[in-house]
Tab-separated table of C-alpha atoms in Angstrom:
chain	number	residue	atom	x	y	z
E	1	MET	CA	12.166	-27.756	-4.160
E	2	ASP	CA	10.358	-28.497	-0.908
E	3	SER	CA	7.095	-30.347	-1.705
E	4	ARG	CA	5.231	-27.856	0.504
E	5	PRO	CA	6.990	-24.574	-0.249
E	6	LEU	CA	5.901	-21.251	1.186
E	7	VAL	CA	3.609	-19.433	-1.243
E	8	SER	CA	3.393	-15.644	-1.190
E	9	ILE	CA	0.069	-14.249	-2.379
E	10	ILE	CA	0.546	-10.584	-3.264
E	11	ILE	CA	-2.550	-8.388	-3.444
E	12	ASN	CA	-2.186	-4.964	-5.048
E	13	ASN	CA	-4.920	-2.557	-3.945
E	14	TYR	CA	-5.886	0.977	-4.855
E	15	ASN	CA	-9.258	2.316	-3.681
E	16	TYR	CA	-11.085	-1.021	-3.915
E	17	ALA	CA	-12.295	-1.121	-0.310
E	18	GLU	CA	-15.690	-2.462	-1.394
E	19	PHE	CA	-14.079	-5.603	-2.858
E	20	LEU	CA	-11.119	-6.045	-0.525
E	21	ASP	CA	-12.633	-8.330	2.133
E	22	GLU	CA	-13.664	-10.877	-0.493
E	23	ALA	CA	-10.202	-10.948	-2.073
E	24	ILE	CA	-8.474	-11.300	1.310
E	25	ALA	CA	-10.840	-14.083	2.400
E	26	SER	CA	-10.176	-16.025	-0.808
E	27	ALA	CA	-6.436	-15.890	-0.120
E	28	LEU	CA	-6.688	-16.836	3.557
E	29	GLN	CA	-9.129	-19.714	2.982
E	30	GLN	CA	-6.932	-21.746	0.642
E	31	SER	CA	-6.881	-25.519	1.125
E	32	TYR	CA	-3.081	-25.267	0.839
E	33	THR	CA	-2.090	-23.627	4.107
E	34	ASN	CA	1.619	-22.823	3.833
E	35	ILE	CA	1.018	-19.299	2.600
E	36	GLU	CA	1.759	-15.709	3.492
E	37	LEU	CA	-0.444	-12.853	2.340
E	38	ILE	CA	1.236	-9.593	1.355
E	39	LEU	CA	-1.165	-6.704	0.844
E	40	VAL	CA	0.213	-3.620	-0.874
E	41	ASP	CA	-1.984	-0.559	-0.551
E	42	ASP	CA	-0.904	1.876	-3.247
E	43	GLY	CA	-1.992	5.135	-1.636
E	44	SER	CA	-5.731	4.455	-1.290
E	45	THR	CA	-7.954	7.346	-0.192
E	46	ASP	CA	-11.012	5.220	0.684
E	47	ASP	CA	-11.450	2.860	3.678
E	48	SER	CA	-8.934	0.296	2.390
E	49	ARG	CA	-6.308	0.873	5.071
E	50	GLN	CA	-8.765	0.471	7.924
E	51	ILE	CA	-9.939	-2.811	6.398
E	52	ILE	CA	-6.355	-4.018	6.017
E	53	ALA	CA	-5.512	-3.082	9.613
E	54	SER	CA	-8.498	-5.085	10.886
E	55	TYR	CA	-6.807	-8.347	9.804
E	56	GLY	CA	-3.920	-7.885	12.223
E	57	ASP	CA	-1.159	-10.457	11.775
E	58	LEU	CA	-3.159	-12.563	9.297
E	59	LEU	CA	-1.471	-10.579	6.558
E	60	ILE	CA	1.620	-8.461	5.968
E	61	PRO	CA	0.604	-4.893	5.096
E	62	VAL	CA	2.703	-2.652	2.871
E	63	PHE	CA	1.505	0.953	2.817
E	64	GLN	CA	2.959	3.324	0.258
E	65	GLU	CA	2.151	6.523	-1.584
E	66	ASN	CA	0.488	6.023	-4.951
E	67	GLY	CA	3.139	4.825	-7.367
E	68	GLY	CA	1.265	2.624	-9.816
E	69	GLN	CA	1.179	-1.087	-10.586
E	70	ALA	CA	4.911	-1.642	-11.107
E	71	SER	CA	5.755	0.116	-7.853
E	72	ALA	CA	3.222	-2.048	-5.997
E	73	PHE	CA	4.591	-5.268	-7.534
E	74	ASN	CA	8.140	-4.266	-6.575
E	75	ALA	CA	7.113	-3.465	-2.998
E	76	GLY	CA	5.084	-6.652	-2.599
E	77	PHE	CA	7.865	-8.857	-3.912
E	78	ALA	CA	10.448	-7.153	-1.678
E	79	ALA	CA	8.254	-7.882	1.365
E	80	SER	CA	7.651	-11.528	0.405
E	81	GLN	CA	9.557	-14.675	1.389
E	82	GLY	CA	7.807	-17.396	-0.606
E	83	ASP	CA	9.407	-19.727	-3.138
E	84	ILE	CA	6.246	-19.389	-5.250
E	85	ILE	CA	4.579	-16.024	-5.906
E	86	CYS	CA	0.915	-15.681	-6.929
E	87	LEU	CA	-0.588	-12.301	-7.825
E	88	LEU	CA	-4.150	-11.308	-6.949
E	89	ASP	CA	-5.938	-8.088	-7.867
E	90	SER	CA	-8.018	-6.711	-5.012
E	91	ASP	CA	-11.278	-6.969	-6.976
E	92	ASP	CA	-10.706	-10.638	-7.893
E	93	VAL	CA	-11.149	-13.926	-6.004
E	94	PHE	CA	-9.088	-17.128	-5.873
E	95	LEU	CA	-10.959	-20.436	-5.760
E	96	SER	CA	-10.109	-22.322	-2.568
E	97	HIS	CA	-8.075	-25.041	-4.314
E	98	LYS	CA	-6.063	-22.729	-6.564
E	99	ILE	CA	-2.777	-22.714	-4.662
E	100	ALA	CA	-2.867	-26.505	-4.200
E	101	GLU	CA	-3.198	-26.979	-7.967
E	102	ILE	CA	-0.448	-24.480	-8.734
E	103	ILE	CA	1.929	-26.176	-6.287
E	104	ALA	CA	1.205	-29.546	-7.921
E	105	VAL	CA	2.286	-28.101	-11.281
E	106	PHE	CA	5.540	-26.691	-9.905
E	107	ASN	CA	6.294	-29.883	-7.940
E	108	ASN	CA	5.791	-32.030	-11.036
E	109	ASN	CA	7.887	-29.741	-13.252
E	110	THR	CA	10.889	-28.521	-11.292
E	111	ASP	CA	12.452	-26.602	-14.203
E	112	LEU	CA	9.449	-24.312	-14.771
E	113	GLY	CA	9.678	-20.635	-13.888
E	114	TRP	CA	6.038	-19.659	-14.360
E	115	CYS	CA	2.509	-21.064	-14.382
E	116	PHE	CA	-0.440	-19.179	-15.892
E	117	HIS	CA	-4.040	-20.369	-15.775
E	118	SER	CA	-7.523	-19.600	-17.075
E	119	VAL	CA	-9.707	-16.957	-15.432
E	120	SER	CA	-13.509	-16.659	-15.299
E	121	LEU	CA	-14.980	-13.192	-15.921
E	122	VAL	CA	-17.954	-12.387	-13.689
E	123	ASP	CA	-20.041	-9.219	-13.398
E	124	LYS	CA	-19.542	-7.985	-9.815
E	125	ARG	CA	-22.963	-6.315	-9.784
E	126	THR	CA	-25.149	-9.147	-11.070
E	127	GLY	CA	-22.985	-12.244	-10.595
E	128	ASN	CA	-23.501	-13.085	-14.268
E	129	PHE	CA	-20.798	-15.094	-16.042
E	130	LEU	CA	-19.303	-12.999	-18.878
E	131	GLY	CA	-16.710	-15.326	-20.363
E	132	VAL	CA	-13.291	-16.895	-19.884
E	133	SER	CA	-9.752	-15.734	-20.491
E	134	GLU	CA	-8.135	-18.959	-21.645
E	135	GLU	CA	-5.945	-20.944	-23.990
E	136	GLU	CA	-6.911	-24.475	-24.987
E	137	GLY	CA	-5.364	-27.397	-23.131
E	138	SER	CA	-2.942	-27.665	-20.215
E	139	ARG	CA	0.628	-27.952	-21.436
E	140	GLU	CA	4.265	-27.213	-20.778
E	141	CYS	CA	5.426	-24.177	-22.758
E	142	ASP	CA	8.865	-23.181	-23.963
E	143	PHE	CA	8.539	-20.052	-26.103
E	144	ARG	CA	12.126	-18.826	-25.860
E	145	GLU	CA	13.342	-19.688	-29.349
E	146	LYS	CA	10.069	-18.654	-30.985
E	147	MET	CA	10.239	-15.310	-29.217
E	148	LYS	CA	13.782	-14.720	-30.436
E	149	GLN	CA	12.414	-15.267	-33.939
E	150	GLY	CA	9.584	-12.823	-33.272
E	151	LYS	CA	6.935	-15.548	-33.289
E	152	LEU	CA	4.470	-16.006	-30.470
E	153	SER	CA	0.724	-16.454	-30.335
E	154	PHE	CA	-0.323	-16.899	-26.730
E	155	LEU	CA	-3.249	-15.377	-24.869
E	156	ALA	CA	-1.883	-14.629	-21.410
E	157	PRO	CA	-4.396	-14.244	-18.572
E	158	PRO	CA	-4.836	-11.091	-16.471
E	159	THR	CA	-2.872	-10.415	-13.277
E	160	SER	CA	-4.764	-12.841	-11.034
E	161	GLY	CA	-3.925	-15.772	-13.312
E	162	LEU	CA	-0.157	-15.312	-12.965
E	163	CYS	CA	2.130	-17.412	-10.722
E	164	PHE	CA	5.935	-17.493	-10.679
E	165	ARG	CA	8.872	-19.210	-9.097
E	166	ARG	CA	10.777	-16.733	-6.945
E	167	SER	CA	14.036	-17.444	-8.762
E	168	LEU	CA	12.495	-16.217	-12.026
E	169	LEU	CA	11.031	-13.039	-10.541
E	170	GLN	CA	14.442	-12.234	-9.079
E	171	GLU	CA	15.640	-11.892	-12.681
E	172	ILE	CA	12.776	-9.501	-13.529
E	173	LEU	CA	12.079	-7.435	-10.412
E	174	PRO	CA	12.412	-4.706	-9.469
E	175	MET	CA	10.996	-3.426	-12.756
E	176	THR	CA	10.898	0.172	-13.912
E	177	GLU	CA	8.196	2.090	-12.062
E	178	THR	CA	7.400	3.972	-15.255
E	179	LEU	CA	4.925	1.124	-15.808
E	180	ARG	CA	2.194	2.658	-13.681
E	181	ARG	CA	-0.255	0.619	-15.760
E	182	GLY	CA	0.494	-2.550	-17.683
E	183	ALA	CA	3.161	-3.960	-15.365
E	184	ASP	CA	1.373	-7.312	-15.502
E	185	ARG	CA	1.748	-7.236	-19.313
E	186	TYR	CA	5.478	-6.685	-18.854
E	187	LEU	CA	5.630	-9.783	-16.657
E	188	VAL	CA	3.756	-11.958	-19.159
E	189	ALA	CA	5.968	-10.698	-21.986
E	190	ILE	CA	9.317	-11.156	-20.290
E	191	ALA	CA	8.806	-14.310	-18.162
E	192	PRO	CA	8.345	-16.654	-21.170
E	193	ALA	CA	11.486	-15.153	-22.718
E	194	LEU	CA	13.530	-16.184	-19.682
E	195	SER	CA	12.110	-19.567	-18.700
E	196	LYS	CA	9.971	-22.533	-19.556
E	197	GLY	CA	6.516	-22.444	-18.039
E	198	PHE	CA	3.165	-24.174	-17.857
E	199	TYR	CA	-0.293	-23.182	-19.012
E	200	LEU	CA	-2.945	-24.745	-16.758
E	201	ASP	CA	-6.342	-24.907	-18.419
E	202	ARG	CA	-8.209	-24.606	-15.131
E	203	LYS	CA	-10.397	-21.657	-14.156
E	204	LEU	CA	-8.905	-21.007	-10.714
E	205	THR	CA	-9.700	-17.307	-10.336
E	206	ILE	CA	-12.820	-15.198	-10.713
E	207	GLN	CA	-12.024	-11.832	-12.237
E	208	GLY	CA	-14.529	-9.246	-11.077
E	209	ILE	CA	-15.785	-7.040	-13.902
E	210	HIS	CA	-17.255	-3.691	-12.902
E	211	GLN	CA	-17.416	-0.104	-14.092
E	212	ASN	CA	-14.364	0.953	-12.100
E	213	ASN	CA	-11.918	-1.529	-13.674
E	214	GLY	CA	-9.116	0.735	-14.807
E	215	ASN	CA	-7.415	-1.807	-17.046
E	216	THR	CA	-10.191	-4.211	-17.927
E	217	LEU	CA	-12.996	-2.074	-19.280
E	218	GLN	CA	-12.665	1.265	-20.981
E	219	GLU	CA	-14.653	2.690	-23.823
E	220	GLY	CA	-13.453	4.037	-27.147
E	221	LYS	CA	-10.571	6.458	-27.500
E	222	LYS	CA	-9.407	6.486	-23.884
E	223	PHE	CA	-9.208	2.685	-23.867
E	224	ALA	CA	-7.366	2.645	-27.218
E	225	ARG	CA	-4.778	5.134	-26.012
E	226	ARG	CA	-4.118	3.104	-22.859
E	227	ARG	CA	-3.698	-0.095	-24.860
E	228	ALA	CA	-1.298	1.615	-27.241
E	229	TYR	CA	0.811	3.148	-24.485
E	230	LYS	CA	0.968	-0.105	-22.506
E	231	ALA	CA	2.134	-2.129	-25.502
E	232	MET	CA	4.774	0.399	-26.550
E	233	THR	CA	6.060	0.870	-22.984
E	234	VAL	CA	6.299	-2.881	-22.361
E	235	ALA	CA	8.154	-3.332	-25.657
E	236	TYR	CA	10.590	-0.507	-24.916
E	237	PHE	CA	11.630	-1.692	-21.460
E	238	MET	CA	11.771	-5.340	-22.523
E	239	ARG	CA	14.006	-4.307	-25.437
E	240	LEU	CA	16.363	-2.521	-23.039
E	241	LYS	CA	16.523	-5.541	-20.709
E	242	LEU	CA	16.655	-8.298	-23.347
E	243	PRO	CA	18.015	-6.811	-26.596
E	244	GLU	CA	18.413	-10.277	-28.133
E	245	PHE	CA	14.601	-10.520	-28.186
E	246	TYR	CA	14.258	-7.450	-30.417
E	247	LYS	CA	12.136	-9.296	-32.977
E	248	ILE	CA	9.329	-9.974	-30.507
E	249	THR	CA	9.603	-6.526	-28.923
E	250	ASP	CA	9.343	-5.003	-32.403
E	251	ARG	CA	6.073	-6.890	-32.872
E	252	ILE	CA	4.710	-5.810	-29.496
E	253	PHE	CA	5.723	-2.220	-30.207
E	254	ALA	CA	4.178	-2.320	-33.687
E	255	ARG	CA	0.902	-3.525	-32.181
E	256	GLY	CA	0.784	-0.507	-29.883
E	257	LEU	CA	1.980	1.849	-32.603
E	258	GLY	CA	-0.762	0.613	-34.913
E	259	ILE	CA	-3.435	1.366	-32.321
E	260	TYR	CA	-1.942	4.809	-31.747
E	261	ILE	CA	-1.735	5.686	-35.460
E	262	ASN	CA	-5.342	4.581	-35.868
E	263	LEU	CA	-6.283	6.850	-32.959
E	264	ILE	CA	-4.455	9.828	-34.483
E	265	LEU	CA	-6.260	9.304	-37.790
E	266	LYS	CA	-9.605	9.329	-35.979
E	267	THR	CA	-8.980	12.251	-33.617
E	268	GLY	CA	-6.236	14.322	-35.220
E	269	GLN	CA	-4.560	14.507	-31.804
E	270	GLN	CA	-1.032	13.508	-30.841
E	271	HIS	CA	0.342	13.213	-27.310
E	272	PRO	CA	3.826	14.168	-26.036
E	273	GLU	CA	4.309	10.987	-23.958
E	274	GLU	CA	3.604	8.691	-26.899
E	275	LYS	CA	5.728	10.779	-29.291
E	276	GLU	CA	8.683	10.597	-26.912
E	277	LEU	CA	8.244	6.840	-26.456
E	278	ILE	CA	8.070	6.248	-30.222
E	279	THR	CA	11.241	8.296	-30.734
E	280	LYS	CA	13.083	6.386	-27.995
E	281	TYR	CA	12.114	2.956	-29.300
E	282	LEU	CA	12.843	3.696	-32.946
E	283	SER	CA	16.248	5.135	-32.008
E	284	LEU	CA	17.252	1.562	-31.130
E	285	SER	CA	16.611	0.376	-34.712
E	286	ASN	CA	18.187	0.866	-38.122
E	287	ILE	CA	16.241	2.331	-41.038
E	288	LEU	CA	15.156	-1.038	-42.456
E	289	THR	CA	13.838	-2.187	-39.083
E	290	LYS	CA	11.958	1.106	-38.662
E	291	ILE	CA	10.254	0.549	-42.007
E	292	LYS	CA	9.363	-2.999	-40.963
E	293	ILE	CA	7.883	-1.788	-37.653
E	294	TYR	CA	5.693	0.769	-39.416
E	295	SER	CA	4.639	-1.873	-41.948
E	296	MET	CA	3.598	-4.256	-39.157
E	297	ALA	CA	1.776	-1.428	-37.386
E	298	PHE	CA	-0.252	-0.572	-40.470
E	299	TYR	CA	-0.987	-4.222	-41.263
E	300	GLN	CA	-2.167	-5.148	-37.780
E	301	TYR	CA	-4.486	-2.157	-37.391
E	302	ARG	CA	-5.413	-1.390	-40.986
E	303	PRO	CA	-8.592	0.709	-41.376
E	304	TRP	CA	-10.705	-2.055	-42.896
E	305	LYS	CA	-10.007	-4.501	-40.074
E	306	LYS	CA	-12.335	-4.699	-37.060
E	307	ASP	CA	-10.593	-4.590	-33.689
E	308	ASN	CA	-12.379	-7.589	-32.212
E	309	SER	CA	-10.914	-7.212	-28.720
E	310	LEU	CA	-12.284	-3.679	-28.486
E	311	VAL	CA	-15.659	-4.839	-29.797
E	312	GLN	CA	-15.815	-7.533	-27.110
E	313	TYR	CA	-14.894	-5.103	-24.339
E	314	GLU	CA	-17.544	-2.631	-25.518
E	315	LYS	CA	-20.144	-5.410	-25.451
E	316	LYS	CA	-19.202	-6.162	-21.828
E	317	ILE	CA	-19.512	-2.475	-20.964
E	318	LYS	CA	-23.032	-2.422	-22.390
E	319	GLN	CA	-23.906	-5.479	-20.294
E	320	LEU	CA	-22.682	-3.716	-17.162
E	321	LYS	CA	-24.742	-0.615	-17.941
E	322	CYS	CA	-27.990	-2.523	-18.479
């Protein structure tokens, strides 16, 4: 690989005009200069497109009707030329040295397909630091055999902490556009199944937390349903693409199924989309595997267990509302 490869930064935007200038500036002001900026506007109805147009040839605009996160990723990747691809949500900010550090990792480890890194969570309204999305310690990671065995414990960062070698993304994209939400979770599930990677314990992105975050902060039942549907959808499409990894997709699916069963018990409501998805996934399994999936679902989200991730998100919501 060229020691100074072209890096494509892909920003996916939908109605985040108020944050867009800051995200664009953080991409354009990188200390590593061999970059191209692809900005996919996914059918915004606010002032986003006027803002994008004001940058002229400093970026490559992609305007499309609203199709969701997977559609935007597909469009951005198709428009890109870089050997390295870094994703940036339009309400987040890269630190100025991020791309330089990512390139150093890929240059020093030529067989890696992905590099994920820590992300700082900051309240957009107050500027207060809310926490970090991180694993402990920088390290090379090869999860492929563990994933085939259904074993993996890895906290992947959000979208803006994800970087890939183009050759790996060519094996994954285009992805199904059914993943209107959660396409980033599909990427972090499937990339480690296909390639070695690197976890960089460096906080190179600031994730902006605010009341409009569709995928970061949601309260109660609505949030639980989204989490369940994302997990089950990711598992289903990963199972179709990589059937040999059925043990890990069964676990991912069981996690989502557990959340959904818990939600049904609390509300008494079922939903046609989830019922259809459950039927489709379970049709791929024999009776013993179905029993195992339901057992894992009940164990992971048993009634007496606190869902700590939901508790933490609800705490952050309260902070934002203060």
